[in-house]
Coordinates of C-alpha atoms in Angstrom, one line a residue:
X814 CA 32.1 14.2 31.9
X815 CA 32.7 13.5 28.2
X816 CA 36.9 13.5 28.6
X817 CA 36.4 11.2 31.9
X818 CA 34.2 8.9 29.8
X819 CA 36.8 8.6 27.0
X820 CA 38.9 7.8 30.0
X821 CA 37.2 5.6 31.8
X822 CA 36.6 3.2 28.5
X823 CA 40.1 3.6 27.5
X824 CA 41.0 2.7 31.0
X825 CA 39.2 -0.9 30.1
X826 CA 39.9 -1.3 27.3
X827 CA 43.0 -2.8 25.4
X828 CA 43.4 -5.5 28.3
X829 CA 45.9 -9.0 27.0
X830 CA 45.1 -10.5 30.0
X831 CA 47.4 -12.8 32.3
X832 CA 48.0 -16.6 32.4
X833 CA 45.5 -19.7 33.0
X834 CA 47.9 -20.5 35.7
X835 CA 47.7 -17.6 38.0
X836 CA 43.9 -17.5 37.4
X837 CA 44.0 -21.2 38.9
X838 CA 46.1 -19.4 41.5
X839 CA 43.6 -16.6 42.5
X840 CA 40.4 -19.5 42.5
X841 CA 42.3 -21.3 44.8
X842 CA 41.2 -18.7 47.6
X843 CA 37.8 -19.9 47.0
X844 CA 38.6 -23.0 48.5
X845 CA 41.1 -22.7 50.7
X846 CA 38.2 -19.9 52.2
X847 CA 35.5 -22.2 52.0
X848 CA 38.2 -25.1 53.8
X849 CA 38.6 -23.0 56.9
X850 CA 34.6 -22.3 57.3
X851 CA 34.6 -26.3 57.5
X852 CA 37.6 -26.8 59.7
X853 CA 36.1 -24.2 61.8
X854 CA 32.4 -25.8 61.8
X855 CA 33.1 -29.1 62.3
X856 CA 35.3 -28.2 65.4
X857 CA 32.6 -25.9 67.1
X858 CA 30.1 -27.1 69.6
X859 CA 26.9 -27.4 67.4
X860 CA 25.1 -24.8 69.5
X861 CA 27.9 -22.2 68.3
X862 CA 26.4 -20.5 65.2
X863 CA 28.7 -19.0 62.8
X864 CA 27.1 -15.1 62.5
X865 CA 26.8 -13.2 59.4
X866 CA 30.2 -11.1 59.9
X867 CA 32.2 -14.4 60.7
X868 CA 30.5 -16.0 57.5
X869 CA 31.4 -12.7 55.5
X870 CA 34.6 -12.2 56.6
X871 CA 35.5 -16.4 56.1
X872 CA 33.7 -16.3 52.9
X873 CA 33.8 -13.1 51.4
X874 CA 36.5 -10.9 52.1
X875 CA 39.1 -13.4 51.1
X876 CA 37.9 -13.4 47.3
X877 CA 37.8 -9.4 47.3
X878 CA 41.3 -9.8 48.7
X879 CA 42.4 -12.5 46.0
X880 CA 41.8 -10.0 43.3
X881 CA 42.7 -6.7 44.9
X882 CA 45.1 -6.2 47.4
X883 CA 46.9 -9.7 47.3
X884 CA 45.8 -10.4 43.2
X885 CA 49.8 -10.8 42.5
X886 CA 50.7 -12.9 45.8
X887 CA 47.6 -15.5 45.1
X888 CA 49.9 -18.2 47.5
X889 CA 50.2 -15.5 50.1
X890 CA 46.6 -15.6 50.3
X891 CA 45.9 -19.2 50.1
X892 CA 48.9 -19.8 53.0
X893 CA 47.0 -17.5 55.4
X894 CA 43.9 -19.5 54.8
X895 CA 45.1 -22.9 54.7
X896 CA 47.9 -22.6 58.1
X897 CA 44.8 -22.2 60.4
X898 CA 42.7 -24.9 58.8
X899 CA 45.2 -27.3 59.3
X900 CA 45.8 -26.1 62.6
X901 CA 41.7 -26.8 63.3
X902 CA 42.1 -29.8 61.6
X903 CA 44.5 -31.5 64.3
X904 CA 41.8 -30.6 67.0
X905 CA 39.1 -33.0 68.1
X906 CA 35.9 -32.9 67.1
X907 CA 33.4 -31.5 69.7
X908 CA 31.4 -35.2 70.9
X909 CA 27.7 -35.1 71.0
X910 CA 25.1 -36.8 70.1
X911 CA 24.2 -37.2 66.3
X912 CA 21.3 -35.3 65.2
X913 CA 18.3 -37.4 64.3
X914 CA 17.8 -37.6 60.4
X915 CA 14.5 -35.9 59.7
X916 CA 11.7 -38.0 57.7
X917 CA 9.1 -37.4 55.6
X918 CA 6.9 -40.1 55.1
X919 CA 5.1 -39.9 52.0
X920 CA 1.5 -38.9 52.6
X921 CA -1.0 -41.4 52.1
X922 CA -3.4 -41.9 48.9
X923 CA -1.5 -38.9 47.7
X924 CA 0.9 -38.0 45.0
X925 CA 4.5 -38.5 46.3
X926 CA 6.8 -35.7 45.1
X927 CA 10.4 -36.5 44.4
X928 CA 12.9 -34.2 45.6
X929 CA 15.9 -34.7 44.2
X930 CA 18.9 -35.2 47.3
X931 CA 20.5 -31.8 47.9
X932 CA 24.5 -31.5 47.0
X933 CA 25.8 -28.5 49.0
X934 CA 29.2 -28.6 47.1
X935 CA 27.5 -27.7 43.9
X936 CA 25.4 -24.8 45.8
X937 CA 28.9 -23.2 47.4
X938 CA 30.4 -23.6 43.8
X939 CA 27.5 -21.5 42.3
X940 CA 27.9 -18.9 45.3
X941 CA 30.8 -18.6 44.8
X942 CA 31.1 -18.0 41.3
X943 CA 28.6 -15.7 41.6
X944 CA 30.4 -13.5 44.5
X945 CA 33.3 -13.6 42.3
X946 CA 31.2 -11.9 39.6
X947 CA 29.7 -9.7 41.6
X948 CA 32.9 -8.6 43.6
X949 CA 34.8 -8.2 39.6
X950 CA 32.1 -5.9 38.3
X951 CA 32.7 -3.2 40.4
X952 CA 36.1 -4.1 41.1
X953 CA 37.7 -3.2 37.7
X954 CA 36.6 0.0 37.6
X955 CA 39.6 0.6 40.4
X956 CA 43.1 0.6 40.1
X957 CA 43.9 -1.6 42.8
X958 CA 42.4 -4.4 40.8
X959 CA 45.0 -5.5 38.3
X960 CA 44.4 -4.9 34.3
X961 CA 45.8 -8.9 33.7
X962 CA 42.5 -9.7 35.2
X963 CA 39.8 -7.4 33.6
X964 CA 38.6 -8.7 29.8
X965 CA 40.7 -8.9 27.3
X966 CA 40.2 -7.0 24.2
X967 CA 40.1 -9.8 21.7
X968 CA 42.9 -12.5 22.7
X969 CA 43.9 -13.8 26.1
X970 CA 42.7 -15.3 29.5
X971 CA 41.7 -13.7 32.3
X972 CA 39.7 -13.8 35.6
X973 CA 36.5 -11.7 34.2
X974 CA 36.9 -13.7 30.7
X975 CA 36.1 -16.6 32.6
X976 CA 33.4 -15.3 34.8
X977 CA 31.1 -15.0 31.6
X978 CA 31.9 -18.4 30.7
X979 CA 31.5 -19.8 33.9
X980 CA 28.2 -18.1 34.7
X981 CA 26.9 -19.6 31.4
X982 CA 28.0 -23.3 32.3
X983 CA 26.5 -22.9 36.1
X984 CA 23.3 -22.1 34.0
X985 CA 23.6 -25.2 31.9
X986 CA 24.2 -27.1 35.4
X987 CA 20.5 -25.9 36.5
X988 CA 19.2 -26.6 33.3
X989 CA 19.7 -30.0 33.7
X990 CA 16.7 -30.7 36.5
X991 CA 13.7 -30.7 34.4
X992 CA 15.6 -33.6 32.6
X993 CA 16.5 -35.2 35.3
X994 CA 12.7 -35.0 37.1
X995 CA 10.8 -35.4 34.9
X996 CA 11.3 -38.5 32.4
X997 CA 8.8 -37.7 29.8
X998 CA 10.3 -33.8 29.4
X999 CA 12.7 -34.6 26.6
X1000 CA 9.7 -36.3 24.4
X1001 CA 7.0 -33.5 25.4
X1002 CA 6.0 -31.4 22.1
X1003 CA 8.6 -28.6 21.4
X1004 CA 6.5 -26.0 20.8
X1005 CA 4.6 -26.1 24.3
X1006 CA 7.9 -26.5 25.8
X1007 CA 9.3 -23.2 23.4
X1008 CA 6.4 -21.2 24.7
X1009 CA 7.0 -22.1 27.9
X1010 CA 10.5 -21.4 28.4
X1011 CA 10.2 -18.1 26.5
X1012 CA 7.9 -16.9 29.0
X1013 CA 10.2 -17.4 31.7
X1014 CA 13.2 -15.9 30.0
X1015 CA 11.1 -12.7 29.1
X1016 CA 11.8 -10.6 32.1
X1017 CA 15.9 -11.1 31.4
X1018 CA 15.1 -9.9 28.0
X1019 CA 13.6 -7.1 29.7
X1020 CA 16.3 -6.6 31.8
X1021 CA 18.9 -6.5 29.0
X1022 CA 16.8 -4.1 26.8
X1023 CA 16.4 -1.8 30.0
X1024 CA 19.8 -1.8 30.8
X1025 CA 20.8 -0.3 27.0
X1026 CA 18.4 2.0 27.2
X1027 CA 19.8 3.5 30.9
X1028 CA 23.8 2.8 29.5
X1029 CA 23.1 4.8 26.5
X1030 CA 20.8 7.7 28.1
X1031 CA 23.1 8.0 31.4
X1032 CA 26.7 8.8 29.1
X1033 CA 27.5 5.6 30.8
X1034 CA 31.2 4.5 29.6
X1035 CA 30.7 1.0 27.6
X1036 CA 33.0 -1.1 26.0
X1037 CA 31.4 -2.3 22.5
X1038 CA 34.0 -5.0 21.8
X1039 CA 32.2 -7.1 24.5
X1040 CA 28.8 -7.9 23.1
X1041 CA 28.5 -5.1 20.4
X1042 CA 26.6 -1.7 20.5
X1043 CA 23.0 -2.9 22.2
X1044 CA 24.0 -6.6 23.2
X1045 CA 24.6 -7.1 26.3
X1046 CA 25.1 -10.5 28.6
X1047 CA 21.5 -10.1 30.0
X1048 CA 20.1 -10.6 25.9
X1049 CA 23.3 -13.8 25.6
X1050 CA 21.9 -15.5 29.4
X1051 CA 18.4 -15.5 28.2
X1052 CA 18.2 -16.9 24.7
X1053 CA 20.7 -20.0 25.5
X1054 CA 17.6 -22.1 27.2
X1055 CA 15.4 -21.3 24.3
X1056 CA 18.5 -22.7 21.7
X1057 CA 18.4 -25.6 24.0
X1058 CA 15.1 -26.8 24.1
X1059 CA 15.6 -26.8 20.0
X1060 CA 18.0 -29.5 20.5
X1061 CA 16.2 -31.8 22.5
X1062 CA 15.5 -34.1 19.8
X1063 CA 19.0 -34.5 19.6
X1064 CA 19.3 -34.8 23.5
X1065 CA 17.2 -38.0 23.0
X1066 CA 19.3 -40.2 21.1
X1067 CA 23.0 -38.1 21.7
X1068 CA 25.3 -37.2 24.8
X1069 CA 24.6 -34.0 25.2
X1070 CA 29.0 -33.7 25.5
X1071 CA 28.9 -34.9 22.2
X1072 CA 26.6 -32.5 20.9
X1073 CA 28.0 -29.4 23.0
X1074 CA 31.3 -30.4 20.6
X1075 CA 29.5 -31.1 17.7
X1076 CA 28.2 -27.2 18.6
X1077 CA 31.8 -25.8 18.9
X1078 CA 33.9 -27.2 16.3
X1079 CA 30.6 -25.6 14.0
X1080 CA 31.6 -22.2 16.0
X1081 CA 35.4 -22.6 15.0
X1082 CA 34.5 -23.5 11.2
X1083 CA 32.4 -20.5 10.9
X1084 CA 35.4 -18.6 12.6
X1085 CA 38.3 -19.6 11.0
X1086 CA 37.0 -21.5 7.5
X1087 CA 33.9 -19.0 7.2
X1088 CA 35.4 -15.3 7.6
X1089 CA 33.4 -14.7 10.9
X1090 CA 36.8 -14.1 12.9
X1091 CA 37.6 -10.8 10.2
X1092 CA 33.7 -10.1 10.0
X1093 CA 34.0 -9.7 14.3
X1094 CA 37.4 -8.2 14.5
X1095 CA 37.5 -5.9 11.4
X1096 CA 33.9 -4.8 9.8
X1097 CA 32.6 -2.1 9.8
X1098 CA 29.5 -1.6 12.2
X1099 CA 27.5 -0.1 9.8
X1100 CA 23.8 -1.7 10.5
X1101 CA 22.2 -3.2 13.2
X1102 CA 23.7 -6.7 13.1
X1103 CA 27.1 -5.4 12.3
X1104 CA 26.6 -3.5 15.1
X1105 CA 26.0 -6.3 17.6
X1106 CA 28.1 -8.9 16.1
X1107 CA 30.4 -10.1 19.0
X1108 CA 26.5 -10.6 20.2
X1109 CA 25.5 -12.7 17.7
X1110 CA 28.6 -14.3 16.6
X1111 CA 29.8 -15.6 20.2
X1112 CA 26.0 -16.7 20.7
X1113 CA 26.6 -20.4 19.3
X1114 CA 30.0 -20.8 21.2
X1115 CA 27.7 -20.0 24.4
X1116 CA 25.6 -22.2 23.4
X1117 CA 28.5 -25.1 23.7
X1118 CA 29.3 -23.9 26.9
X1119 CA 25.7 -24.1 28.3
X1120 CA 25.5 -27.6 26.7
X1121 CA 28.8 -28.8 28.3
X1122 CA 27.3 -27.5 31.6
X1123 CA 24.1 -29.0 30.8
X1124 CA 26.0 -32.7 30.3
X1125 CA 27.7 -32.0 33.4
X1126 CA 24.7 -31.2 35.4
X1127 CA 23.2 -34.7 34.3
X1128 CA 26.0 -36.1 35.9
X1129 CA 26.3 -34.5 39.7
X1130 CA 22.0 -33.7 40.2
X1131 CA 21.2 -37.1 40.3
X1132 CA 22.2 -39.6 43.0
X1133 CA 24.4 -41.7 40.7
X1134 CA 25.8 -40.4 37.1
X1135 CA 24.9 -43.2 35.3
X1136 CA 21.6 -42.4 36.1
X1137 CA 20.3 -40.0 33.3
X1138 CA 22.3 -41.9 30.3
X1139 CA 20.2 -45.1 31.4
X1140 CA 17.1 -42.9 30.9
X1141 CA 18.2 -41.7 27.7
X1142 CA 18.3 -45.1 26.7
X1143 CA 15.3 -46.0 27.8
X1144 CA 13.8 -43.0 25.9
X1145 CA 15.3 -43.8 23.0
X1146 CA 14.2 -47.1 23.2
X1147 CA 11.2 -46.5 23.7
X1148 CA 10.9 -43.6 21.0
X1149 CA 11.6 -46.4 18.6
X1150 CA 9.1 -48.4 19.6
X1151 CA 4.9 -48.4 18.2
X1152 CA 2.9 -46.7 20.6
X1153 CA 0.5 -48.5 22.3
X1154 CA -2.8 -47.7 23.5
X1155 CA -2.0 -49.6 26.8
X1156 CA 1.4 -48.6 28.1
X1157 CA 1.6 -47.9 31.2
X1158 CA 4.0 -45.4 33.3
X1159 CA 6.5 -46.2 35.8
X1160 CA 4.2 -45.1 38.8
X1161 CA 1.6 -47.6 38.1
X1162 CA 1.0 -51.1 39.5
X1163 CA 3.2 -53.7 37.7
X1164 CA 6.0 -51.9 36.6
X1165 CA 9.4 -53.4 38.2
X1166 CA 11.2 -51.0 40.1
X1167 CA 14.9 -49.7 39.2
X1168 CA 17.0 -49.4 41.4
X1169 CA 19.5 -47.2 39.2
X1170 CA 16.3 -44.9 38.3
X1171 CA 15.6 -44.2 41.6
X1172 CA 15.9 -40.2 42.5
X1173 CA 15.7 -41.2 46.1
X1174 CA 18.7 -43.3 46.3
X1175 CA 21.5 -42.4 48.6
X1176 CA 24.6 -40.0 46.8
X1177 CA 26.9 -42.3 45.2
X1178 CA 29.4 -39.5 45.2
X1179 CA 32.7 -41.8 45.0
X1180 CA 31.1 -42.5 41.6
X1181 CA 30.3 -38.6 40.7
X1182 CA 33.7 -37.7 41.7
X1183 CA 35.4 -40.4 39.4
X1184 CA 33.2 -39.1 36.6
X1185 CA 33.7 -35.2 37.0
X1186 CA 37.6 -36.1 37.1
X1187 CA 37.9 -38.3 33.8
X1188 CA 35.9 -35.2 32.0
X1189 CA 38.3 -32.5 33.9
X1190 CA 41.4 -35.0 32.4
X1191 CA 39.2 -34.8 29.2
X1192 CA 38.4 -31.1 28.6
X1193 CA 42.2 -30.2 29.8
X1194 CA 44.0 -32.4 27.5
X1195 CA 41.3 -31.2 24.8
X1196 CA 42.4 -27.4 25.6
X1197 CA 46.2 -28.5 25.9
X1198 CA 45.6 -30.3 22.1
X1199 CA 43.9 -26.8 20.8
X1200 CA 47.0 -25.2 21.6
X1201 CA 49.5 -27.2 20.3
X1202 CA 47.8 -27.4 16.8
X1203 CA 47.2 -23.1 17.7
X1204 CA 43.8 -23.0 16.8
X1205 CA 43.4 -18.9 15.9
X1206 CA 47.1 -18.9 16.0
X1207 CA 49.9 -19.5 19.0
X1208 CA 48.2 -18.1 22.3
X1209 CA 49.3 -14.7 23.3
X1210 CA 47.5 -10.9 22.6
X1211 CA 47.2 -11.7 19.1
X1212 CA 45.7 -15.3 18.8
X1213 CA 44.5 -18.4 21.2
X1214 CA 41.6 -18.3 23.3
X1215 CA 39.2 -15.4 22.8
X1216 CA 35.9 -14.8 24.9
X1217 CA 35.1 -12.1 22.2
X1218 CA 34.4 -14.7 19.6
X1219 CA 34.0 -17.6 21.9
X1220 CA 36.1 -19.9 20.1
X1221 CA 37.2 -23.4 20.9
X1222 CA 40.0 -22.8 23.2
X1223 CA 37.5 -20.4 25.3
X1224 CA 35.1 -23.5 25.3
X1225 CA 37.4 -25.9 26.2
X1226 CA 38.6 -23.6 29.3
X1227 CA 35.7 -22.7 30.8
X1228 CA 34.7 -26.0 31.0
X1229 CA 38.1 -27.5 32.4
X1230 CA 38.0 -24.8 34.8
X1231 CA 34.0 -25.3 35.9
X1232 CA 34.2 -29.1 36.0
X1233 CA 38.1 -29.1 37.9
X1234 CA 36.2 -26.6 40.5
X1235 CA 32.9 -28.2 41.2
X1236 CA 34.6 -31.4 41.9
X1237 CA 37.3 -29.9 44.2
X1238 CA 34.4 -28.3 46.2
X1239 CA 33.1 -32.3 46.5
X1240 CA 36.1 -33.8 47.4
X1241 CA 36.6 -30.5 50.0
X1242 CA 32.9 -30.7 51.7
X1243 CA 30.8 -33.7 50.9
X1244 CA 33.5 -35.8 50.9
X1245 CA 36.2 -34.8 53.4
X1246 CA 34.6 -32.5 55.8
X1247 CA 31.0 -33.1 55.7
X1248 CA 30.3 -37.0 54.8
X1249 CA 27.2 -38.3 55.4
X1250 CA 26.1 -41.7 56.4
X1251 CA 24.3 -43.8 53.6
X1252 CA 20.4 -44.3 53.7
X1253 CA 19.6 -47.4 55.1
X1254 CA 17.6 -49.6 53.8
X1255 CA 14.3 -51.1 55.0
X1256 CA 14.7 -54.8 55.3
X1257 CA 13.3 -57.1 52.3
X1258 CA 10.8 -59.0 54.7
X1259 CA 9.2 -55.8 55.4
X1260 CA 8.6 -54.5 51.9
X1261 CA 5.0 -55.2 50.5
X1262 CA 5.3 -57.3 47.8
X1263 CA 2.2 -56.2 45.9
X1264 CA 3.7 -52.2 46.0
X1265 CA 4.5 -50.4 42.7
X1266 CA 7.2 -48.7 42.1
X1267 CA 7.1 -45.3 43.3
X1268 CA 6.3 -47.5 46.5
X1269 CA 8.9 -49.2 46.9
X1270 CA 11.3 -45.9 46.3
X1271 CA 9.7 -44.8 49.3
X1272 CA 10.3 -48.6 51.1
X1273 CA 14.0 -48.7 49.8
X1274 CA 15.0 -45.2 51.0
X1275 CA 13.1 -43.4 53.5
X1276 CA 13.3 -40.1 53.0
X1277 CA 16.1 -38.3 55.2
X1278 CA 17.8 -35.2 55.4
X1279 CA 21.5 -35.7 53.8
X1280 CA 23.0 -32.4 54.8
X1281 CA 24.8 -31.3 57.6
X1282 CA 24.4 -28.2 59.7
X1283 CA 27.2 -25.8 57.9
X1284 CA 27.1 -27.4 54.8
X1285 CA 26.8 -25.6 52.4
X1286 CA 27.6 -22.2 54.8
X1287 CA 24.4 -20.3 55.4
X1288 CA 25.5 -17.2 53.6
X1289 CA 26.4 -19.1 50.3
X1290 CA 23.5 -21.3 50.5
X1291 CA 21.7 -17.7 50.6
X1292 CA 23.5 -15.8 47.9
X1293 CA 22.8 -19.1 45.2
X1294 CA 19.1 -19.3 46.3
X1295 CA 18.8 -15.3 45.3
X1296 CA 21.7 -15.2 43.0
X1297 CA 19.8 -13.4 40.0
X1298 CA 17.9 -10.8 41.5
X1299 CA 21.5 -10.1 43.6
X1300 CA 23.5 -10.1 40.3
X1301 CA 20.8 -6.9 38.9
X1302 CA 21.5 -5.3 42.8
X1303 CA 25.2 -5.5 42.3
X1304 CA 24.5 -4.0 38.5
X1305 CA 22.4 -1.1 39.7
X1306 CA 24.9 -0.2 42.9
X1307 CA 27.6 -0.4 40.1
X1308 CA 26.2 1.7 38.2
X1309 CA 25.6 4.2 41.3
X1310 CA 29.4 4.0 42.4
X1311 CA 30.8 4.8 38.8
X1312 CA 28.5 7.5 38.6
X1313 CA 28.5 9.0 42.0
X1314 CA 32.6 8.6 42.2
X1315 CA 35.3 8.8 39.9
X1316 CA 37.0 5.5 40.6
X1317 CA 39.3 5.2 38.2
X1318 CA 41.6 8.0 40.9
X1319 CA 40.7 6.3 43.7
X1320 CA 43.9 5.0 46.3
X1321 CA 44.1 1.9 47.2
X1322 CA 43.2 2.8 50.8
X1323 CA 39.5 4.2 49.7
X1324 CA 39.3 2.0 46.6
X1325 CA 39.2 -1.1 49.4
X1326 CA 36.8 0.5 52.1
X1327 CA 34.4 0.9 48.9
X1328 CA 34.6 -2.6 47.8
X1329 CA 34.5 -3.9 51.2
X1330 CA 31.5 -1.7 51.8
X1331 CA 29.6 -2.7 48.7
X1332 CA 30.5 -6.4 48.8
X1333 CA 29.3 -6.3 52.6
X1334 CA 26.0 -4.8 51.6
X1335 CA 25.6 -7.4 48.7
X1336 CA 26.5 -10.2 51.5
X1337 CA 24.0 -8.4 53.8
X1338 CA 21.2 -8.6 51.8
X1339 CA 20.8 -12.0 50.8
X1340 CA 21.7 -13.5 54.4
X1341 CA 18.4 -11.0 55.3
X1342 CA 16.4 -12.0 52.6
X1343 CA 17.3 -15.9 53.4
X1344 CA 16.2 -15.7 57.3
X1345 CA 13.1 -13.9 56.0
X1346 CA 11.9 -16.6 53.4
X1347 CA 13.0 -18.9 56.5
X1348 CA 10.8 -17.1 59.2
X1349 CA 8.1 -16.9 56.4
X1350 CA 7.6 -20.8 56.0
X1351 CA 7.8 -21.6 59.4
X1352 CA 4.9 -19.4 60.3

């Protein structure tokens, strides 16, 4: 057990890694996949349900395949995908009559909850990018998936270099909703808010100190160049939120892009004018912190990336993206101001109603899009820059971007790649496939003109349902609603498989029945868990 354990590191370890190009390549699968789900919707009857095979084997198998069996041949992949979506695509759409948009009136003399409109694109991204994680774990402990793609050792890009980024930016996304539903949460006092999200980011500290206590008492094989000796992503995931609540002071009268920057040219400094590049890559682990210091060190350059998602999820949650740097201001503004023993909030009688303030507008998505692509435009030609001026040297196995030391170049990728992605996944279903008809709005002559303003939200747009059946695909929509407790089932069947099997001998024949199996099983559980929590609130 001890010699296959040597192996089995060895057989992980020492990875360069492959190029950003062919990585684009692979992703591409993703949505040519999620294209022919659409294609094939939108040209069923609507009484013809997609079942949970058809959804796994539209949704699903093509990513295994992307980074197994058809990994080198990426266009290969994305041509089979594509030729019958455009074949669907020439086909009429099945005529019927238009579903009825549900409504929920506000109930009267009570509090109104806002709810903020749903955007399936960004729920398929986070699916997906969490299959994609899921399917890589287990993945590259087989031959048949490639050694370009597993993590580098210190330099280099690869596929499962930029799953850890990416899963960090989707959690910056989400972290945005508290600041965009509630308008006083950025002036609340820290320390309640500190308590508050430590609590909730206890049990994935739990999770991570469980998990190196079972990796060190199993003789599991590890790889300490990753996070260190007891780090581990689980420890990384839950201390970001708590880093980011210490900024909000900062949020209140800075972009949070600008600050995520500030954050990572602080991280390069340290790196390359500070020593911590030789302190990662060349001392000595000799106490605890030496120990864990790819933890500790990459920590702040995660913390960019969550920010970057963070300033990114202020722009697509809302209905317009203008709309949370118009409450800033208004923060600020009024942060600067003398408190007054009189002032009112927006809900009460006498306060005018904004329009561009309003979480119940219609989707401006035309708008979102435009935005999402001038920051893709901005974070590319910001990576492009960092490796012309070779920031930790020219790019190759000896210098460039780095997820060991989350340097800028890393930054700067993951979020080109997470912003480029999210708004293909727009353009693809909310835009092309699945567009939805703006609210309308109730006439002026109808509107009472002694109502407040959470009133007239409620006059202006009547609450409707903005999705379409299909979009986002059930079995997505599924795996995102359960996506964490999913992520620790894929861990623990990991675990099982490596220690049951010796994978690292496995054909390609059995290695792709196993992956199939386990990714099918993953797939199986949250479409079961999701009609469950469905049947459960209907009853």
């Amino acid at each position: 057990m001890a010699n296959y354990k040597q192996e089995k590191e060895a057989f992980v370890s020492g990875m360069t890694g492959s190029s950003i190009g062919h990585i684009n390549l692979i992703s591409l699968a993703a949505l040519a996949s999620v294209s022919l789900y659409a294609a094939l919707r939108t040209r069923l009857p609507k009484t013809r349900q997609i079942n949970f095979i058809e959804s796994w084997a539209l949704l699903v198998l093509p990513l295994l395949l992307s980074m197994t069996l058809l990994a080198t041949r990426p266009v290969l992949l994305s041509a089979i995908l594509l030729i019958p979506t455009c074949i669907l695509l020439l086909m009429p759409k099945p005529e019927g009559p238009s579903p009825l948009p549900s409504k929920q009136p506000p109930s009267p003399g009570g509090p109104i909850r806002v709810k903020l409109p749903p955007l399936p694109a960004l729920t398929t991204y986070r699916a997906h990018m969490m299959l994609m994680t899921i399917l890589a774990i287990l993945a590259v402990d087989f031959p048949i998936f490639p050694r370009s793609l597993a993590k580098c050792e210190t330099f280099g890009v690869s596929l499962m270099d930029l799953g850890v980024g990416s899963f960090v930016f989707s959690q910056g996304v989400v972290s945005a909703l508290p600041l965009i539903r509630d308008q006083n949460y950025l002036t609340k006092p820290l320390w309640g808010k500190l308590v508050r999200v430590t609590e909730k980011c206890v049990p994935i500290i739990l999770l991570g100190l469980v998990r190196v206590l079972l990796v060190k008492g199993s003789e599991y094989p590890e790889h300490v160049t990753e996070y260190g000796v007891h780090w581990n992503f689980f420890l990384t995931l839950a201390f970001l939120p708590i880093l980011q609540v210490l900024l909000h002071p900062l949020i209140i009268h800075l972009p949070i892009s600008m600050i995520g920057i500030s954050v990572a040219v602080a991280q390069q400094a340290a790196l390359s004018q500070y020593g911590l590049k030789e302190y990662v890559l060349n001392a000595p682990r000799t106490t605890l912190i030496s120990a864990n210091k790819e933890g500790l060190v990459s920590l702040p350059g995660y913390l960019a990336i969550h920010l970057l998602g963070l300033s990114a999820g202020t722009l697509i949650l809302p209905p317009t993206p203008s709309f949370f740097r118009r409450r800033q201001q208004a923060i600020a503004a009024e942060v600067k101001k003398p408190k007054r023993a009189d002032t009112n909030n927006d809900d009460t009688p006498g306060t005018p109603y904004n329009k561009d303030l309003d979480l119940q507008a219609p989707r401006q998505l035309g708008k979102t899009a435009t935005e999402l692509c001038s920051y893709a435009i901005l974070w590319w030609t910001l990576l492009g820059i960092s490796k012309l001026v070779e920031i930790d040297g020219s790019w190759g196995p000896t210098g460039g971007v780095s997820r060991r030391i989350v340097n800028v170049p890393y930054i700067f990728w993951v979020a080109a790649y997470n912003i480029s992605f999210t708004l293909a996944y727009i353009l693809i279903l909310d835009l092309f496939f699945f567009p939805v008809s703006k609210a309308r709005k109730v006439p002026g002559h109808l509107k009472s003109p002694t109502s407040s303003g959470q009133e007239i939200l409620q006059q202006q747009y009547p609450m409707e349902s903005t999705t379409l059946e299909g979009n986002p695909p059930e079995l997505l929509e599924a795996i995102n609603k359960h996506g964490l407790a999913l992520f620790l089932i894929a861990n623990v069947l990991t675990g099982l498989i490596n220690i049951s099997l010796k994978t690292m001998y496995m054909s390609d024949s059995a290695s792709i029945v196993i992956l199939s199996a386990y990714a099918f099983v993953i797939s199986a559980v949250a479409w079961v868990w999701n009609r469950m929590d469905n049947v459960r609130k209907q009853s």
